[in-house]
PDB file of C-alpha atoms in Angstrom:
ATOM      1  CA  MET A   1      54.149  57.969  27.724  1.00  0.00           C
ATOM      2  CA  SER A   2      50.623  56.868  28.551  1.00  0.00           C
ATOM      3  CA  TYR A   3      48.533  58.201  31.402  1.00  0.00           C
ATOM      4  CA  HIS A   4      47.363  55.866  34.147  1.00  0.00           C
ATOM      5  CA  PRO A   5      43.655  55.585  35.051  1.00  0.00           C
ATOM      6  CA  GLY A   6      43.919  58.019  37.976  1.00  0.00           C
ATOM      7  CA  GLU A   7      45.364  60.749  35.777  1.00  0.00           C
ATOM      8  CA  ILE A   8      42.773  60.138  33.041  1.00  0.00           C
ATOM      9  CA  GLU A   9      39.919  60.325  35.550  1.00  0.00           C
ATOM     10  CA  VAL A  10      41.120  63.694  36.863  1.00  0.00           C
ATOM     11  CA  GLN A  11      41.731  65.032  33.340  1.00  0.00           C
ATOM     12  CA  GLU A  12      38.200  64.058  32.324  1.00  0.00           C
ATOM     13  CA  ARG A  13      36.729  65.516  35.495  1.00  0.00           C
ATOM     14  CA  ALA A  14      38.546  68.797  34.791  1.00  0.00           C
ATOM     15  CA  GLY A  15      37.471  68.755  31.136  1.00  0.00           C
ATOM     16  CA  VAL A  16      41.031  68.844  29.809  1.00  0.00           C
ATOM     17  CA  ARG A  17      41.481  65.325  28.467  1.00  0.00           C
ATOM     18  CA  LEU A  18      42.283  66.421  24.906  1.00  0.00           C
ATOM     19  CA  ILE A  19      44.696  69.106  26.140  1.00  0.00           C
ATOM     20  CA  ALA A  20      46.471  66.514  28.288  1.00  0.00           C
ATOM     21  CA  GLU A  21      46.916  64.244  25.264  1.00  0.00           C
ATOM     22  CA  ARG A  22      48.520  67.093  23.339  1.00  0.00           C
ATOM     23  CA  ASN A  23      50.863  67.903  26.240  1.00  0.00           C
ATOM     24  CA  LYS A  24      52.553  64.496  26.418  1.00  0.00           C
ATOM     25  CA  GLY A  25      56.067  65.786  25.800  1.00  0.00           C
ATOM     26  CA  VAL A  26      57.635  63.099  27.997  1.00  0.00           C
ATOM     27  CA  TYR A  27      60.736  61.177  26.950  1.00  0.00           C
ATOM     28  CA  ARG A  28      62.846  58.336  28.320  1.00  0.00           C
ATOM     29  CA  GLU A  29      66.159  59.885  27.324  1.00  0.00           C
ATOM     30  CA  MET A  30      67.716  63.254  28.070  1.00  0.00           C
ATOM     31  CA  PRO A  31      68.867  65.496  25.253  1.00  0.00           C
ATOM     32  CA  ASP A  32      72.254  67.209  25.620  1.00  0.00           C
ATOM     33  CA  VAL A  33      70.673  70.463  26.805  1.00  0.00           C
ATOM     34  CA  ALA A  34      68.936  68.598  29.634  1.00  0.00           C
ATOM     35  CA  MET A  35      72.177  66.918  30.730  1.00  0.00           C
ATOM     36  CA  ASP A  36      73.908  70.310  30.759  1.00  0.00           C
ATOM     37  CA  PHE A  37      71.062  71.758  32.819  1.00  0.00           C
ATOM     38  CA  LEU A  38      71.373  68.991  35.408  1.00  0.00           C
ATOM     39  CA  SER A  39      75.103  69.441  35.829  1.00  0.00           C
ATOM     40  CA  SER A  40      74.728  73.180  36.519  1.00  0.00           C
ATOM     41  CA  GLN A  41      72.471  72.761  39.562  1.00  0.00           C
ATOM     42  CA  PRO A  42      73.555  73.005  43.231  1.00  0.00           C
ATOM     43  CA  PHE A  43      70.493  71.142  44.519  1.00  0.00           C
ATOM     44  CA  LEU A  44      67.985  68.508  43.468  1.00  0.00           C
ATOM     45  CA  PHE A  45      64.534  67.865  44.888  1.00  0.00           C
ATOM     46  CA  LEU A  46      63.529  64.241  45.455  1.00  0.00           C
ATOM     47  CA  GLY A  47      60.376  62.262  46.083  1.00  0.00           C
ATOM     48  CA  ALA A  48      60.015  58.552  46.859  1.00  0.00           C
ATOM     49  CA  ALA A  49      58.056  56.043  48.908  1.00  0.00           C
ATOM     50  CA  GLU A  50      59.180  53.811  51.738  1.00  0.00           C
ATOM     51  CA  GLU A  51      58.433  50.097  51.414  1.00  0.00           C
ATOM     52  CA  ASP A  52      55.130  50.596  53.267  1.00  0.00           C
ATOM     53  CA  GLY A  53      54.049  53.382  50.873  1.00  0.00           C
ATOM     54  CA  THR A  54      54.855  56.310  53.170  1.00  0.00           C
ATOM     55  CA  MET A  55      55.839  59.237  50.944  1.00  0.00           C
ATOM     56  CA  TRP A  56      58.635  61.716  51.553  1.00  0.00           C
ATOM     57  CA  ALA A  57      60.012  64.698  49.685  1.00  0.00           C
ATOM     58  CA  SER A  58      63.488  66.033  50.330  1.00  0.00           C
ATOM     59  CA  ALA A  59      66.459  67.786  48.735  1.00  0.00           C
ATOM     60  CA  VAL A  60      70.156  67.131  48.270  1.00  0.00           C
ATOM     61  CA  PHE A  61      72.856  69.752  47.777  1.00  0.00           C
ATOM     62  CA  GLY A  62      76.347  69.976  46.322  1.00  0.00           C
ATOM     63  CA  VAL A  63      78.715  71.960  44.192  1.00  0.00           C
ATOM     64  CA  PRO A  64      77.359  72.184  40.605  1.00  0.00           C
ATOM     65  CA  GLY A  65      78.377  68.998  38.856  1.00  0.00           C
ATOM     66  CA  PHE A  66      77.357  66.804  41.796  1.00  0.00           C
ATOM     67  CA  VAL A  67      74.387  65.727  39.640  1.00  0.00           C
ATOM     68  CA  ARG A  68      75.433  64.487  36.226  1.00  0.00           C
ATOM     69  CA  ALA A  69      74.218  62.270  33.426  1.00  0.00           C
ATOM     70  CA  SER A  70      76.669  59.578  32.368  1.00  0.00           C
ATOM     71  CA  ASP A  71      74.470  58.772  29.366  1.00  0.00           C
ATOM     72  CA  PRO A  72      70.999  59.869  28.176  1.00  0.00           C
ATOM     73  CA  ARG A  73      69.227  57.527  30.635  1.00  0.00           C
ATOM     74  CA  THR A  74      71.583  57.460  33.619  1.00  0.00           C
ATOM     75  CA  VAL A  75      71.709  60.146  36.295  1.00  0.00           C
ATOM     76  CA  ILE A  76      74.336  59.978  39.031  1.00  0.00           C
ATOM     77  CA  VAL A  77      73.502  62.016  42.136  1.00  0.00           C
ATOM     78  CA  GLY A  78      76.691  62.572  44.120  1.00  0.00           C
ATOM     79  CA  SER A  79      75.028  63.340  47.426  1.00  0.00           C
ATOM     80  CA  LEU A  80      72.576  61.706  49.797  1.00  0.00           C
ATOM     81  CA  PRO A  81      69.998  63.269  52.108  1.00  0.00           C
ATOM     82  CA  ALA A  82      71.357  64.224  55.526  1.00  0.00           C
ATOM     83  CA  ASP A  83      71.591  61.669  58.325  1.00  0.00           C
ATOM     84  CA  GLY A  84      68.168  61.057  59.809  1.00  0.00           C
ATOM     85  CA  ASP A  85      66.319  62.226  56.705  1.00  0.00           C
ATOM     86  CA  PRO A  86      63.477  59.707  56.231  1.00  0.00           C
ATOM     87  CA  LEU A  87      63.989  59.787  52.473  1.00  0.00           C
ATOM     88  CA  LEU A  88      67.171  57.790  53.062  1.00  0.00           C
ATOM     89  CA  ARG A  89      64.902  54.808  53.771  1.00  0.00           C
ATOM     90  CA  CYS A  90      63.460  55.203  50.264  1.00  0.00           C
ATOM     91  CA  LEU A  91      66.800  54.983  48.480  1.00  0.00           C
ATOM     92  CA  PHE A  92      67.317  51.342  47.581  1.00  0.00           C
ATOM     93  CA  ALA A  93      67.870  49.586  44.273  1.00  0.00           C
ATOM     94  CA  GLY A  94      64.660  48.875  42.412  1.00  0.00           C
ATOM     95  CA  ASN A  95      62.640  51.610  44.130  1.00  0.00           C
ATOM     96  CA  PRO A  96      61.085  54.355  41.978  1.00  0.00           C
ATOM     97  CA  VAL A  97      62.344  57.880  42.633  1.00  0.00           C
ATOM     98  CA  ALA A  98      61.352  61.256  41.213  1.00  0.00           C
ATOM     99  CA  THR A  99      63.521  64.350  40.915  1.00  0.00           C
ATOM    100  CA  ILE A 100      63.165  67.980  39.924  1.00  0.00           C
ATOM    101  CA  ALA A 101      66.114  70.118  38.917  1.00  0.00           C
ATOM    102  CA  MET A 102      65.056  73.741  39.204  1.00  0.00           C
ATOM    103  CA  ASP A 103      66.693  77.008  38.290  1.00  0.00           C
ATOM    104  CA  PHE A 104      64.625  79.479  40.285  1.00  0.00           C
ATOM    105  CA  ALA A 105      66.393  82.491  38.729  1.00  0.00           C
ATOM    106  CA  THR A 106      65.210  81.622  35.219  1.00  0.00           C
ATOM    107  CA  ARG A 107      62.068  79.768  36.322  1.00  0.00           C
ATOM    108  CA  ARG A 108      63.178  76.623  34.476  1.00  0.00           C
ATOM    109  CA  ARG A 109      62.572  73.122  35.792  1.00  0.00           C
ATOM    110  CA  MET A 110      63.182  69.619  34.581  1.00  0.00           C
ATOM    111  CA  ARG A 111      61.788  66.379  35.944  1.00  0.00           C
ATOM    112  CA  THR A 112      63.585  63.052  35.767  1.00  0.00           C
ATOM    113  CA  ASN A 113      61.596  60.118  37.123  1.00  0.00           C
ATOM    114  CA  GLY A 114      62.735  56.524  37.083  1.00  0.00           C
ATOM    115  CA  MET A 115      64.185  53.639  39.033  1.00  0.00           C
ATOM    116  CA  ILE A 116      67.114  53.557  41.436  1.00  0.00           C
ATOM    117  CA  SER A 117      69.744  51.212  40.025  1.00  0.00           C
ATOM    118  CA  ALA A 118      72.467  51.589  42.660  1.00  0.00           C
ATOM    119  CA  VAL A 119      73.110  53.266  46.011  1.00  0.00           C
ATOM    120  CA  GLY A 120      76.614  53.966  47.290  1.00  0.00           C
ATOM    121  CA  PRO A 121      78.032  55.429  50.515  1.00  0.00           C
ATOM    122  CA  ALA A 122      77.561  58.986  49.204  1.00  0.00           C
ATOM    123  CA  SER A 123      75.639  58.728  45.948  1.00  0.00           C
ATOM    124  CA  PHE A 124      72.854  56.991  44.093  1.00  0.00           C
ATOM    125  CA  THR A 125      72.123  56.258  40.443  1.00  0.00           C
ATOM    126  CA  LEU A 126      68.817  56.671  38.638  1.00  0.00           C
ATOM    127  CA  GLN A 127      67.724  55.125  35.340  1.00  0.00           C
ATOM    128  CA  THR A 128      65.251  57.495  33.736  1.00  0.00           C
ATOM    129  CA  ASP A 129      61.799  56.493  32.508  1.00  0.00           C
ATOM    130  CA  GLN A 130      60.315  59.985  32.246  1.00  0.00           C
ATOM    131  CA  VAL A 131      62.172  63.176  31.343  1.00  0.00           C
ATOM    132  CA  TYR A 132      60.260  66.388  30.763  1.00  0.00           C
ATOM    133  CA  GLY A 133      60.077  70.071  31.507  1.00  0.00           C
ATOM    134  CA  ASN A 134      57.263  72.154  32.915  1.00  0.00           C
ATOM    135  CA  CYS A 135      56.181  75.721  32.353  1.00  0.00           C
ATOM    136  CA  PRO A 136      57.535  78.569  34.552  1.00  0.00           C
ATOM    137  CA  LYS A 137      54.150  79.321  36.178  1.00  0.00           C
ATOM    138  CA  TYR A 138      54.110  80.002  39.928  1.00  0.00           C
ATOM    139  CA  ILE A 139      57.917  79.802  40.288  1.00  0.00           C
ATOM    140  CA  GLN A 140      59.284  82.647  42.421  1.00  0.00           C
ATOM    141  CA  ALA A 141      62.537  84.011  40.995  1.00  0.00           C
ATOM    142  CA  ARG A 142      65.510  84.107  43.364  1.00  0.00           C
ATOM    143  CA  GLU A 143      69.218  83.499  42.938  1.00  0.00           C
ATOM    144  CA  TRP A 144      71.408  81.273  45.070  1.00  0.00           C
ATOM    145  CA  THR A 145      74.926  81.734  46.414  1.00  0.00           C
ATOM    146  CA  LEU A 146      76.983  79.031  48.054  1.00  0.00           C
ATOM    147  CA  ARG A 147      77.571  79.830  51.706  1.00  0.00           C
ATOM    148  CA  GLU A 148      81.182  80.450  52.584  1.00  0.00           C
ATOM    149  CA  GLY A 149      83.006  79.781  55.830  1.00  0.00           C
ATOM    150  CA  ILE A 150      81.940  77.566  58.702  1.00  0.00           C
ATOM    151  CA  GLN A 151      78.333  76.436  58.433  1.00  0.00           C
ATOM    152  CA  ALA A 152      76.059  76.727  61.428  1.00  0.00           C
ATOM    153  CA  GLU A 153      75.419  73.346  63.036  1.00  0.00           C
ATOM    154  CA  SER A 154      72.171  71.803  61.893  1.00  0.00           C
ATOM    155  CA  SER A 155      69.580  70.452  64.283  1.00  0.00           C
ATOM    156  CA  THR A 156      66.418  68.459  63.792  1.00  0.00           C
ATOM    157  CA  ALA A 157      63.102  68.132  65.534  1.00  0.00           C
ATOM    158  CA  GLY A 158      60.487  65.472  64.866  1.00  0.00           C
ATOM    159  CA  PHE A 159      56.806  65.889  65.680  1.00  0.00           C
ATOM    160  CA  MET A 160      53.375  64.336  65.274  1.00  0.00           C
ATOM    161  CA  THR A 161      51.481  67.658  65.225  1.00  0.00           C
ATOM    162  CA  LEU A 162      52.613  70.924  63.669  1.00  0.00           C
ATOM    163  CA  THR A 163      54.705  72.999  66.025  1.00  0.00           C
ATOM    164  CA  LYS A 164      54.608  76.783  66.308  1.00  0.00           C
ATOM    165  CA  GLU A 165      57.883  76.945  64.350  1.00  0.00           C
ATOM    166  CA  ALA A 166      56.511  74.710  61.581  1.00  0.00           C
ATOM    167  CA  LEU A 167      53.254  76.665  61.370  1.00  0.00           C
ATOM    168  CA  SER A 168      55.177  79.931  61.069  1.00  0.00           C
ATOM    169  CA  LEU A 169      57.296  78.555  58.218  1.00  0.00           C
ATOM    170  CA  ILE A 170      54.196  77.303  56.371  1.00  0.00           C
ATOM    171  CA  SER A 171      52.379  80.632  56.761  1.00  0.00           C
ATOM    172  CA  ARG A 172      55.301  82.432  55.084  1.00  0.00           C
ATOM    173  CA  ALA A 173      55.869  79.837  52.354  1.00  0.00           C
ATOM    174  CA  ASP A 174      55.666  80.790  48.679  1.00  0.00           C
ATOM    175  CA  THR A 175      57.062  77.439  47.483  1.00  0.00           C
ATOM    176  CA  PHE A 176      56.772  73.786  48.421  1.00  0.00           C
ATOM    177  CA  PHE A 177      57.137  70.380  46.819  1.00  0.00           C
ATOM    178  CA  ILE A 178      54.726  67.458  46.931  1.00  0.00           C
ATOM    179  CA  ALA A 179      55.729  63.817  46.402  1.00  0.00           C
ATOM    180  CA  SER A 180      53.243  61.141  45.333  1.00  0.00           C
ATOM    181  CA  HIS A 181      53.355  57.758  43.667  1.00  0.00           C
ATOM    182  CA  HIS A 182      51.472  55.210  41.624  1.00  0.00           C
ATOM    183  CA  PRO A 183      52.410  51.508  41.705  1.00  0.00           C
ATOM    184  CA  GLU A 184      52.357  51.228  37.917  1.00  0.00           C
ATOM    185  CA  SER A 185      53.794  54.615  36.995  1.00  0.00           C
ATOM    186  CA  GLY A 186      56.330  55.241  39.749  1.00  0.00           C
ATOM    187  CA  ALA A 187      57.122  58.248  41.890  1.00  0.00           C
ATOM    188  CA  ASP A 188      56.481  61.920  41.220  1.00  0.00           C
ATOM    189  CA  VAL A 189      57.598  65.111  42.904  1.00  0.00           C
ATOM    190  CA  SER A 190      56.012  68.386  41.846  1.00  0.00           C
ATOM    191  CA  HIS A 191      56.516  72.064  42.577  1.00  0.00           C
ATOM    192  CA  ARG A 192      53.761  74.209  44.035  1.00  0.00           C
ATOM    193  CA  GLY A 193      54.006  77.988  44.286  1.00  0.00           C
ATOM    194  CA  GLY A 194      51.892  80.981  45.227  1.00  0.00           C
ATOM    195  CA  MET A 195      51.852  84.101  47.311  1.00  0.00           C
ATOM    196  CA  PRO A 196      52.632  83.697  51.045  1.00  0.00           C
ATOM    197  CA  GLY A 197      49.443  82.520  52.705  1.00  0.00           C
ATOM    198  CA  PHE A 198      48.421  80.221  49.845  1.00  0.00           C
ATOM    199  CA  VAL A 199      48.867  77.269  52.199  1.00  0.00           C
ATOM    200  CA  VAL A 200      46.443  77.464  55.116  1.00  0.00           C
ATOM    201  CA  ALA A 201      46.738  75.544  58.386  1.00  0.00           C
ATOM    202  CA  GLU A 202      43.230  74.580  59.469  1.00  0.00           C
ATOM    203  CA  ASP A 203      44.656  73.184  62.717  1.00  0.00           C
ATOM    204  CA  ASN A 204      47.941  71.675  63.830  1.00  0.00           C
ATOM    205  CA  GLU A 205      47.326  68.475  61.867  1.00  0.00           C
ATOM    206  CA  THR A 206      45.635  69.727  58.691  1.00  0.00           C
ATOM    207  CA  LEU A 207      46.750  71.928  55.802  1.00  0.00           C
ATOM    208  CA  ALA A 208      44.708  73.145  52.817  1.00  0.00           C
ATOM    209  CA  PHE A 209      46.185  74.525  49.632  1.00  0.00           C
ATOM    210  CA  PRO A 210      44.834  75.474  46.202  1.00  0.00           C
ATOM    211  CA  ASP A 211      45.334  73.576  42.997  1.00  0.00           C
ATOM    212  CA  TYR A 212      45.893  76.242  40.367  1.00  0.00           C
ATOM    213  CA  ARG A 213      45.558  75.777  36.628  1.00  0.00           C
ATOM    214  CA  GLY A 214      48.584  73.923  35.246  1.00  0.00           C
ATOM    215  CA  ASN A 215      49.658  71.787  32.300  1.00  0.00           C
ATOM    216  CA  ALA A 216      46.521  69.589  32.363  1.00  0.00           C
ATOM    217  CA  MET A 217      48.583  66.415  32.871  1.00  0.00           C
ATOM    218  CA  PHE A 218      47.571  66.011  36.537  1.00  0.00           C
ATOM    219  CA  ASN A 219      50.493  63.775  37.456  1.00  0.00           C
ATOM    220  CA  THR A 220      50.185  64.645  41.153  1.00  0.00           C
ATOM    221  CA  LEU A 221      46.400  64.714  41.514  1.00  0.00           C
ATOM    222  CA  GLY A 222      46.141  61.618  39.316  1.00  0.00           C
ATOM    223  CA  ASN A 223      48.400  59.732  41.717  1.00  0.00           C
ATOM    224  CA  LEU A 224      46.646  61.116  44.784  1.00  0.00           C
ATOM    225  CA  ASN A 225      43.258  60.277  43.296  1.00  0.00           C
ATOM    226  CA  GLU A 226      44.137  56.581  43.609  1.00  0.00           C
ATOM    227  CA  TYR A 227      46.847  56.556  46.304  1.00  0.00           C
ATOM    228  CA  PRO A 228      46.415  59.410  48.795  1.00  0.00           C
ATOM    229  CA  GLN A 229      49.809  59.160  50.499  1.00  0.00           C
ATOM    230  CA  ALA A 230      51.828  62.375  50.058  1.00  0.00           C
ATOM    231  CA  GLY A 231      55.075  63.911  51.233  1.00  0.00           C
ATOM    232  CA  LEU A 232      55.517  67.686  51.471  1.00  0.00           C
ATOM    233  CA  LEU A 233      58.739  69.686  51.601  1.00  0.00           C
ATOM    234  CA  PHE A 234      58.703  73.343  52.641  1.00  0.00           C
ATOM    235  CA  ILE A 235      61.794  75.522  52.328  1.00  0.00           C
ATOM    236  CA  ASP A 236      62.684  78.504  54.457  1.00  0.00           C
ATOM    237  CA  PHE A 237      64.833  80.486  52.036  1.00  0.00           C
ATOM    238  CA  ASP A 238      65.800  82.944  54.790  1.00  0.00           C
ATOM    239  CA  SER A 239      66.942  80.574  57.528  1.00  0.00           C
ATOM    240  CA  GLY A 240      67.869  77.524  55.432  1.00  0.00           C
ATOM    241  CA  SER A 241      65.456  75.222  57.253  1.00  0.00           C
ATOM    242  CA  LEU A 242      63.696  72.320  55.540  1.00  0.00           C
ATOM    243  CA  LEU A 243      60.316  71.086  56.753  1.00  0.00           C
ATOM    244  CA  GLN A 244      59.274  67.553  55.766  1.00  0.00           C
ATOM    245  CA  LEU A 245      55.742  66.281  56.295  1.00  0.00           C
ATOM    246  CA  THR A 246      54.136  62.965  55.432  1.00  0.00           C
ATOM    247  CA  GLY A 247      50.467  62.070  55.520  1.00  0.00           C
ATOM    248  CA  THR A 248      47.420  61.583  53.348  1.00  0.00           C
ATOM    249  CA  VAL A 249      45.362  63.941  51.233  1.00  0.00           C
ATOM    250  CA  GLU A 250      41.804  64.388  50.097  1.00  0.00           C
ATOM    251  CA  ILE A 251      40.771  66.452  47.108  1.00  0.00           C
ATOM    252  CA  GLU A 252      37.917  68.941  47.360  1.00  0.00           C
ATOM    253  CA  TRP A 253      36.576  69.103  43.816  1.00  0.00           C
ATOM    254  CA  ASP A 254      33.890  71.748  44.255  1.00  0.00           C
ATOM    255  CA  VAL A 255      35.418  74.873  45.776  1.00  0.00           C
ATOM    256  CA  GLU A 256      32.428  77.181  45.454  1.00  0.00           C
ATOM    257  CA  GLY A 257      31.407  78.291  48.917  1.00  0.00           C
ATOM    258  CA  SER A 258      34.426  76.636  50.515  1.00  0.00           C
ATOM    259  CA  PRO A 259      36.102  78.600  53.310  1.00  0.00           C
ATOM    260  CA  HIS A 260      39.272  78.133  51.261  1.00  0.00           C
ATOM    261  CA  ASP A 261      37.850  79.322  47.952  1.00  0.00           C
ATOM    262  CA  LEU A 262      41.094  81.159  47.253  1.00  0.00           C
ATOM    263  CA  LEU A 263      41.441  83.282  44.135  1.00  0.00           C
ATOM    264  CA  GLY A 264      42.416  81.220  41.095  1.00  0.00           C
ATOM    265  CA  THR A 265      41.620  77.957  42.859  1.00  0.00           C
ATOM    266  CA  GLU A 266      40.229  75.149  40.736  1.00  0.00           C
ATOM    267  CA  ARG A 267      40.433  72.479  43.433  1.00  0.00           C
ATOM    268  CA  ILE A 268      41.545  72.350  47.052  1.00  0.00           C
ATOM    269  CA  VAL A 269      43.897  69.709  48.398  1.00  0.00           C
ATOM    270  CA  ARG A 270      43.601  68.970  52.105  1.00  0.00           C
ATOM    271  CA  PHE A 271      46.628  67.324  53.737  1.00  0.00           C
ATOM    272  CA  HIS A 272      46.350  65.331  56.971  1.00  0.00           C
ATOM    273  CA  LEU A 273      49.649  65.089  58.836  1.00  0.00           C
ATOM    274  CA  GLU A 274      50.921  61.767  60.131  1.00  0.00           C
ATOM    275  CA  ARG A 275      54.362  62.975  61.185  1.00  0.00           C
ATOM    276  CA  GLY A 276      56.940  65.596  60.330  1.00  0.00           C
ATOM    277  CA  ARG A 277      60.492  66.728  60.745  1.00  0.00           C
ATOM    278  CA  LEU A 278      62.157  70.136  60.763  1.00  0.00           C
ATOM    279  CA  MET A 279      65.855  70.405  59.979  1.00  0.00           C
ATOM    280  CA  ARG A 280      67.396  73.787  60.761  1.00  0.00           C
ATOM    281  CA  ASN A 281      70.433  75.128  58.846  1.00  0.00           C
ATOM    282  CA  ALA A 282      69.923  72.418  56.250  1.00  0.00           C
ATOM    283  CA  MET A 283      70.890  74.359  53.126  1.00  0.00           C
ATOM    284  CA  PRO A 284      74.457  75.427  52.258  1.00  0.00           C
ATOM    285  CA  LEU A 285      73.007  78.298  50.217  1.00  0.00           C
ATOM    286  CA  THR A 286      71.895  81.875  50.671  1.00  0.00           C
ATOM    287  CA  TRP A 287      69.236  83.476  48.499  1.00  0.00           C
ATOM    288  CA  SER A 288      68.584  86.854  46.912  1.00  0.00           C
ATOM    289  CA  PRO A 289      65.314  88.693  47.579  1.00  0.00           C
ATOM    290  CA  VAL A 290      62.364  87.038  45.917  1.00  0.00           C
ATOM    291  CA  GLN A 291      60.534  88.211  42.807  1.00  0.00           C
ATOM    292  CA  TYR A 292      57.103  86.665  42.864  1.00  0.00           C
ATOM    293  CA  SER A 293      55.740  85.007  39.755  1.00  0.00           C
ATOM    294  CA  PRO A 294      53.341  87.257  37.815  1.00  0.00           C
ATOM    295  CA  ALA A 295      51.151  84.147  37.451  1.00  0.00           C
ATOM    296  CA  ASN A 296      50.514  83.929  41.215  1.00  0.00           C
ATOM    297  CA  PRO A 297      46.855  84.506  42.071  1.00  0.00           C
ATOM    298  CA  LYS A 298      46.318  86.970  44.872  1.00  0.00           C
ATOM    299  CA  VAL A 299      45.596  85.640  48.342  1.00  0.00           C
ATOM    300  CA  ARG A 300      42.492  87.029  50.005  1.00  0.00           C
ATOM    301  CA  ALA A 301      43.141  89.231  53.022  1.00  0.00           C
ATOM    302  CA  GLU A 302      41.814  87.862  56.292  1.00  0.00           C
ATOM    303  CA  GLY A 303      38.723  89.400  57.836  1.00  0.00           C
TER     304      GLY A 303
END
């Protein structure tokens, strides 16, 4: 794997270029342990761009085994996003797609990025270009259980500015996912975690969140440094709602004196909403109480 110019610029700006070179544990093929990990997951997070570059992040769900590798470079995802999910428009042959399989209970995650090779009535196939794991930092531990019985009917609401319901979900969030892309390197979807309150709504069109110290690769910020389109996915682990936002970002490099100089913050990412969508009762899972990551920086109390 080689870094693209946007990633290298951010690595140099952060003073971690040599560390990033040492951390290039990215492969094209999955080892057996990675294929086993994929097949044990009941959900998969996705990120991809529409033809006009609009980014979306989403998730698909199924009984473990619904995601499987038929060979070290081929992943078959036996589920599609729900009807109306804008990420459906991103699933077409030849389009880059990024995925994260995540076991919250053990704080393990694996990324498989590549190209869509086929889309069927209820599945799609991905040919991997990048396979790698990330550290467990900022992942909140919780265990899932498949919901039994009749599922509550889902409902969706689209909006151009953040609604009271969306703002409430964001204020309680300890986890979200951010999708980005680069024309030469493909799509990326990354996990972000912190204590509730680490994402701040400046108004009903603008969010600010910290960029904590990570693996020095800067896949997300490197993409956003050159192509600012981003898709966000927030999860309400209590109600099962999914909140999808798309828009553009700007990166605030110098956080000293910033009103959002949150503890542990190395940079601040400011997201400008273009449109969003809330889907209620979207997850066929229930979750145990959360155990916050010991790596989470504290969030300053208001006032």
